[in-house]
Amino acid sequence: MVRRILLGSQLRRLRESRGVSREAAGYSIRASESKISRMELGRVSFKARDVADLLTLYGVSDAAERDALLGLARAANVAGWWHSYGDVLPGWFQTYVGLEGAASYIRSYEVQFVHGLLQTEGYVHAVVTRGQPDATPVEIDKRVALRMERQKMLVAECGPDFHVVLDEAALHRPYGGHEVMRGQLRHLIEISEHPRLTLQVMPFAFGGHAGESGAFSMLRFPESDLPDVVYLEQLTSALYLDKAEDVAHYQRVMDRLHADSLTPVRSRDLMAKILQDD
């Protein structure tokens, strides 16, 4: 996904620098103007022949530059590891998993659940079972395995920085029973010490706060060509926002959540107290 977006943005810049219209570009590869638009947005796969023809149209003759972009086209068509879970993973969430895996910085606010990247296996199983009551045991096990696989990036050497705000409600809402929740709280306390993870809790005592619209995530990528993306999950679909004004609005909300939530140390203290009082 990220490679497609990156290649698409570079093709768009090359096209615009040569003053070529989308219609003319589409004609050169026997495609429509809308196909060029989808390519430049990274929403379709790339044929090496099409990319080569577009590079010729745009006047890219340097062998090294052509090879780099054609190599990016080949890499963009390689299926990610999560595609093996396609039978239990909706297409709109496959997009998110791809973006998440390529991000260098993730910021999230969660209300109802502990964030998926921080859930224990028992908690995941309880959430999946509650949310998918008609799923077979095999499907449940596969969904659980997918979420546990996603978590590996947090401890990977080149993993992202992750800053998460959990509403205190997520720490009290029971999933999986008493022992599962105790295990989840212990896991949060332990993993919150990880150097690339910042975990804050928005306490009940604060009252109304900036996250009134609900859960969301923001993703930033190491490639300077790629804009930040805001991810909003819905029941049967998701929204991906990358317009500067939309991202800026969510940035301000996230900054307020960070400022108004408990510090990481006080957040650990609150989780320890909940664990002790339970």
Short mmCIF file of C-alpha atoms in Angstrom, two decimals:
data_model
loop_
_atom_site.label_atom_id
_atom_site.label_comp_id
_atom_site.label_asym_id
_atom_site.label_seq_id
_atom_site.Cartn_x
_atom_site.Cartn_y
_atom_site.Cartn_z
CA MET A 1 0.00 0.00 0.00
CA VAL A 2 2.64 2.55 1.01
CA ARG A 3 4.85 1.62 -1.95
CA ARG A 4 1.88 2.09 -4.28
CA ILE A 5 1.12 5.51 -2.77
CA LEU A 6 4.79 6.53 -2.99
CA LEU A 7 5.14 5.41 -6.62
CA GLY A 8 1.84 7.04 -7.53
CA SER A 9 2.88 10.37 -6.03
CA GLN A 10 6.18 10.29 -7.91
CA LEU A 11 4.42 9.53 -11.20
CA ARG A 12 2.02 12.41 -10.55
CA ARG A 13 4.91 14.84 -9.94
CA LEU A 14 6.65 13.69 -13.11
CA ARG A 15 3.46 14.08 -15.14
CA GLU A 16 2.73 17.55 -13.79
CA SER A 17 6.33 18.71 -14.30
CA ARG A 18 6.01 17.82 -18.01
CA GLY A 19 2.57 19.42 -18.34
CA VAL A 20 0.96 16.15 -19.40
CA SER A 21 -2.77 15.77 -18.73
CA ARG A 22 -4.21 12.65 -17.10
CA GLU A 23 -6.14 12.03 -20.30
CA ALA A 24 -2.95 12.06 -22.39
CA ALA A 25 -1.16 9.85 -19.89
CA GLY A 26 -4.02 7.39 -19.96
CA TYR A 27 -4.00 7.32 -23.76
CA SER A 28 -0.29 6.44 -23.77
CA ILE A 29 -0.92 3.25 -21.79
CA ARG A 30 -4.27 2.40 -23.39
CA ALA A 31 -6.18 3.34 -20.24
CA SER A 32 -8.66 5.94 -19.04
CA GLU A 33 -8.05 9.21 -17.23
CA SER A 34 -9.64 7.68 -14.12
CA LYS A 35 -7.11 4.81 -14.24
CA ILE A 36 -4.26 7.34 -14.11
CA SER A 37 -5.97 9.04 -11.16
CA ARG A 38 -6.25 5.73 -9.30
CA MET A 39 -2.62 4.91 -10.06
CA GLU A 40 -1.44 8.28 -8.75
CA LEU A 41 -3.44 7.75 -5.55
CA GLY A 42 -1.94 4.29 -5.08
CA ARG A 43 -5.31 2.57 -5.27
CA VAL A 44 -4.47 0.01 -7.95
CA SER A 45 -1.60 -2.33 -8.72
CA PHE A 46 1.01 -1.35 -11.32
CA LYS A 47 2.06 -3.12 -14.49
CA ALA A 48 5.76 -2.70 -15.19
CA ARG A 49 5.01 -2.04 -18.88
CA ASP A 50 2.61 0.79 -17.98
CA VAL A 51 5.12 2.40 -15.62
CA ALA A 52 7.87 2.11 -18.24
CA ASP A 53 5.65 3.72 -20.89
CA LEU A 54 4.70 6.56 -18.54
CA LEU A 55 8.34 7.19 -17.65
CA THR A 56 9.14 7.46 -21.35
CA LEU A 57 6.22 9.87 -21.86
CA TYR A 58 7.44 11.97 -18.93
CA GLY A 59 10.97 12.16 -20.34
CA VAL A 60 12.68 9.99 -17.71
CA SER A 61 15.63 8.57 -19.63
CA ASP A 62 18.23 8.14 -16.88
CA ALA A 63 18.73 4.39 -16.43
CA ALA A 64 19.25 4.56 -12.68
CA GLU A 65 16.10 6.61 -12.11
CA ARG A 66 14.05 4.34 -14.34
CA ASP A 67 15.37 1.21 -12.64
CA ALA A 68 14.56 2.63 -9.19
CA LEU A 69 10.97 3.44 -10.12
CA LEU A 70 10.44 0.15 -11.95
CA GLY A 71 11.84 -1.67 -8.91
CA LEU A 72 9.37 0.22 -6.73
CA ALA A 73 6.57 -0.89 -9.06
CA ARG A 74 7.59 -4.53 -8.68
CA ALA A 75 7.83 -4.20 -4.90
CA ALA A 76 4.42 -2.49 -4.77
CA ASN A 77 2.81 -5.60 -6.23
CA VAL A 78 4.22 -8.00 -3.63
CA ALA A 79 1.46 -9.18 -1.30
CA GLY A 80 1.93 -8.37 2.39
CA TRP A 81 2.01 -11.10 5.05
CA TRP A 82 -1.54 -10.22 6.09
CA HIS A 83 -3.00 -11.34 2.77
CA SER A 84 -2.89 -14.92 4.04
CA TYR A 85 -5.59 -13.80 6.49
CA GLY A 86 -7.77 -12.43 3.69
CA ASP A 87 -10.60 -14.87 4.44
CA VAL A 88 -11.18 -13.26 7.86
CA LEU A 89 -9.84 -9.78 7.14
CA PRO A 90 -12.10 -7.25 5.35
CA GLY A 91 -10.50 -5.38 2.48
CA TRP A 92 -10.82 -1.99 4.15
CA PHE A 93 -8.85 -3.26 7.16
CA GLN A 94 -6.17 -4.87 4.99
CA THR A 95 -5.37 -1.33 3.88
CA TYR A 96 -4.90 -0.26 7.49
CA VAL A 97 -2.67 -3.22 8.37
CA GLY A 98 -0.44 -2.33 5.43
CA LEU A 99 -0.22 1.32 6.47
CA GLU A 100 0.33 0.40 10.11
CA GLY A 101 3.22 -1.87 9.20
CA ALA A 102 4.91 0.88 7.19
CA ALA A 103 4.39 3.72 9.69
CA SER A 104 7.26 5.23 11.66
CA TYR A 105 4.99 6.93 14.23
CA ILE A 106 1.50 5.90 15.34
CA ARG A 107 -0.74 7.93 17.63
CA SER A 108 -4.05 6.48 18.81
CA TYR A 109 -6.95 7.24 21.09
CA GLU A 110 -9.14 4.33 22.26
CA VAL A 111 -12.39 4.42 24.21
CA GLN A 112 -13.99 1.00 24.45
CA PHE A 113 -11.08 -1.38 24.02
CA VAL A 114 -7.46 -1.65 24.95
CA HIS A 115 -5.67 -0.88 21.68
CA GLY A 116 -5.26 -3.95 19.47
CA LEU A 117 -1.46 -3.70 19.50
CA LEU A 118 -1.49 -3.92 23.31
CA GLN A 119 -4.03 -6.70 23.86
CA THR A 120 -3.14 -10.02 25.45
CA GLU A 121 -4.11 -13.20 23.66
CA GLY A 122 -6.90 -13.90 26.16
CA TYR A 123 -8.29 -10.39 25.75
CA VAL A 124 -8.11 -10.66 21.95
CA HIS A 125 -9.99 -13.95 22.04
CA ALA A 126 -12.71 -12.42 24.20
CA VAL A 127 -13.06 -9.34 21.98
CA VAL A 128 -13.22 -11.40 18.78
CA THR A 129 -15.73 -13.85 20.25
CA ARG A 130 -17.96 -11.01 21.47
CA GLY A 131 -17.71 -9.10 18.21
CA GLN A 132 -18.11 -12.10 15.89
CA PRO A 133 -20.71 -14.31 17.59
CA ASP A 134 -21.32 -16.37 14.43
CA ALA A 135 -17.64 -17.05 13.68
CA THR A 136 -16.41 -20.62 13.77
CA PRO A 137 -13.63 -21.65 16.17
CA VAL A 138 -11.22 -21.80 13.22
CA GLU A 139 -12.13 -18.25 12.16
CA ILE A 140 -11.77 -16.98 15.73
CA ASP A 141 -8.34 -18.58 16.08
CA LYS A 142 -7.23 -17.03 12.79
CA ARG A 143 -8.41 -13.55 13.82
CA VAL A 144 -6.58 -13.90 17.12
CA ALA A 145 -3.42 -15.04 15.32
CA LEU A 146 -3.60 -12.03 13.00
CA ARG A 147 -3.76 -9.58 15.89
CA MET A 148 -0.89 -11.25 17.71
CA GLU A 149 1.16 -11.15 14.49
CA ARG A 150 0.53 -7.41 14.14
CA GLN A 151 1.95 -6.84 17.61
CA LYS A 152 5.40 -8.13 16.64
CA MET A 153 6.26 -4.82 15.00
CA LEU A 154 6.23 -3.05 18.38
CA VAL A 155 9.32 -4.93 19.52
CA ALA A 156 10.99 -5.17 16.10
CA GLU A 157 14.30 -3.36 15.73
CA CYS A 158 12.85 -0.96 13.15
CA GLY A 159 9.39 -0.76 14.72
CA PRO A 160 7.41 2.48 14.98
CA ASP A 161 7.16 4.89 17.87
CA PHE A 162 3.71 4.40 19.38
CA HIS A 163 1.84 6.93 21.53
CA VAL A 164 -1.55 5.76 22.77
CA VAL A 165 -4.19 7.34 24.99
CA LEU A 166 -6.64 4.91 26.60
CA ASP A 167 -9.85 6.18 28.08
CA GLU A 168 -10.13 4.84 31.61
CA ALA A 169 -13.35 3.10 30.55
CA ALA A 170 -11.30 0.62 28.52
CA LEU A 171 -9.51 -0.46 31.70
CA HIS A 172 -12.75 -1.23 33.54
CA ARG A 173 -14.88 -2.79 30.80
CA PRO A 174 -14.43 -6.56 31.32
CA TYR A 175 -13.56 -8.82 28.44
CA GLY A 176 -12.90 -12.48 29.08
CA GLY A 177 -13.54 -12.47 32.80
CA HIS A 178 -11.67 -11.47 35.92
CA GLU A 179 -8.35 -13.20 35.30
CA VAL A 180 -8.15 -12.12 31.67
CA MET A 181 -8.59 -8.48 32.70
CA ARG A 182 -6.01 -8.79 35.46
CA GLY A 183 -3.58 -10.26 32.95
CA GLN A 184 -4.35 -7.45 30.53
CA LEU A 185 -3.66 -4.78 33.15
CA ARG A 186 -0.39 -6.43 34.14
CA HIS A 187 0.61 -6.55 30.48
CA LEU A 188 -0.16 -2.84 30.01
CA ILE A 189 1.91 -1.90 33.04
CA GLU A 190 4.83 -3.98 31.80
CA ILE A 191 4.76 -2.96 28.15
CA SER A 192 4.32 0.72 29.03
CA GLU A 193 8.00 0.70 30.03
CA HIS A 194 9.04 -0.06 26.44
CA PRO A 195 11.24 2.79 25.14
CA ARG A 196 9.22 3.35 21.95
CA LEU A 197 5.82 3.19 23.65
CA THR A 198 4.14 6.08 25.44
CA LEU A 199 0.92 5.06 27.19
CA GLN A 200 -1.37 7.60 28.83
CA VAL A 201 -4.78 7.20 30.45
CA MET A 202 -7.57 9.75 30.16
CA PRO A 203 -9.14 9.44 33.64
CA PHE A 204 -12.83 9.58 34.48
CA ALA A 205 -12.03 12.42 36.87
CA PHE A 206 -11.14 14.77 34.01
CA GLY A 207 -14.72 14.81 32.77
CA GLY A 208 -15.42 15.92 29.19
CA HIS A 209 -12.38 16.06 26.94
CA ALA A 210 -11.17 16.62 23.38
CA GLY A 211 -11.78 13.02 22.25
CA GLU A 212 -15.56 13.38 22.27
CA SER A 213 -15.90 12.15 18.67
CA GLY A 214 -14.51 8.70 19.52
CA ALA A 215 -11.51 6.54 18.74
CA PHE A 216 -9.06 7.36 15.95
CA SER A 217 -5.47 6.75 14.90
CA MET A 218 -2.88 8.89 13.12
CA LEU A 219 -0.04 7.38 11.10
CA ARG A 220 3.17 9.04 9.94
CA PHE A 221 5.58 7.50 7.46
CA PRO A 222 9.35 7.76 7.02
CA GLU A 223 8.92 8.79 3.37
CA SER A 224 8.61 12.58 3.25
CA ASP A 225 6.46 12.27 0.13
CA LEU A 226 3.64 10.60 2.04
CA PRO A 227 1.14 12.65 4.05
CA ASP A 228 0.00 11.71 7.53
CA VAL A 229 -3.14 9.58 7.52
CA VAL A 230 -6.02 9.64 10.01
CA TYR A 231 -7.83 6.32 10.37
CA LEU A 232 -11.45 6.18 11.54
CA GLU A 233 -12.95 2.71 11.89
CA GLN A 234 -16.67 2.12 11.43
CA LEU A 235 -18.81 -1.00 11.75
CA THR A 236 -18.47 -2.21 8.16
CA SER A 237 -15.91 0.17 6.67
CA ALA A 238 -13.28 2.77 7.50
CA LEU A 239 -12.31 6.31 6.56
CA TYR A 240 -8.77 7.30 5.62
CA LEU A 241 -8.23 11.07 5.80
CA ASP A 242 -5.09 12.67 4.38
CA LYS A 243 -6.19 16.20 3.47
CA ALA A 244 -4.03 18.69 5.32
CA GLU A 245 -6.95 20.47 6.99
CA ASP A 246 -8.47 17.20 8.24
CA VAL A 247 -5.16 15.92 9.57
CA ALA A 248 -4.47 19.26 11.28
CA HIS A 249 -7.82 19.11 13.08
CA TYR A 250 -7.14 15.64 14.45
CA GLN A 251 -3.59 16.68 15.30
CA ARG A 252 -4.96 19.42 17.56
CA VAL A 253 -7.35 16.98 19.24
CA MET A 254 -4.57 14.47 19.80
CA ASP A 255 -2.27 17.15 21.22
CA ARG A 256 -4.99 18.13 23.71
CA LEU A 257 -5.52 14.49 24.68
CA HIS A 258 -1.81 14.12 25.35
CA ALA A 259 -1.74 17.31 27.42
CA ASP A 260 -4.89 16.54 29.44
CA SER A 261 -4.33 12.82 30.11
CA LEU A 262 -2.33 11.46 33.01
CA THR A 263 1.42 11.32 32.49
CA PRO A 264 2.86 7.89 31.65
CA VAL A 265 4.04 7.44 35.25
CA ARG A 266 0.69 8.45 36.74
CA SER A 267 -1.05 6.26 34.17
CA ARG A 268 0.94 3.25 35.38
CA ASP A 269 0.05 4.17 38.95
CA LEU A 270 -3.66 4.25 38.06
CA MET A 271 -3.49 0.87 36.33
CA ALA A 272 -1.65 -0.59 39.32
CA LYS A 273 -4.35 0.78 41.64
CA ILE A 274 -7.14 -0.73 39.52
CA LEU A 275 -5.28 -4.04 39.62
CA GLN A 276 -4.79 -3.82 43.38
CA ASP A 277 -8.40 -2.88 44.10
CA ASP A 278 -9.82 -5.61 41.86
#
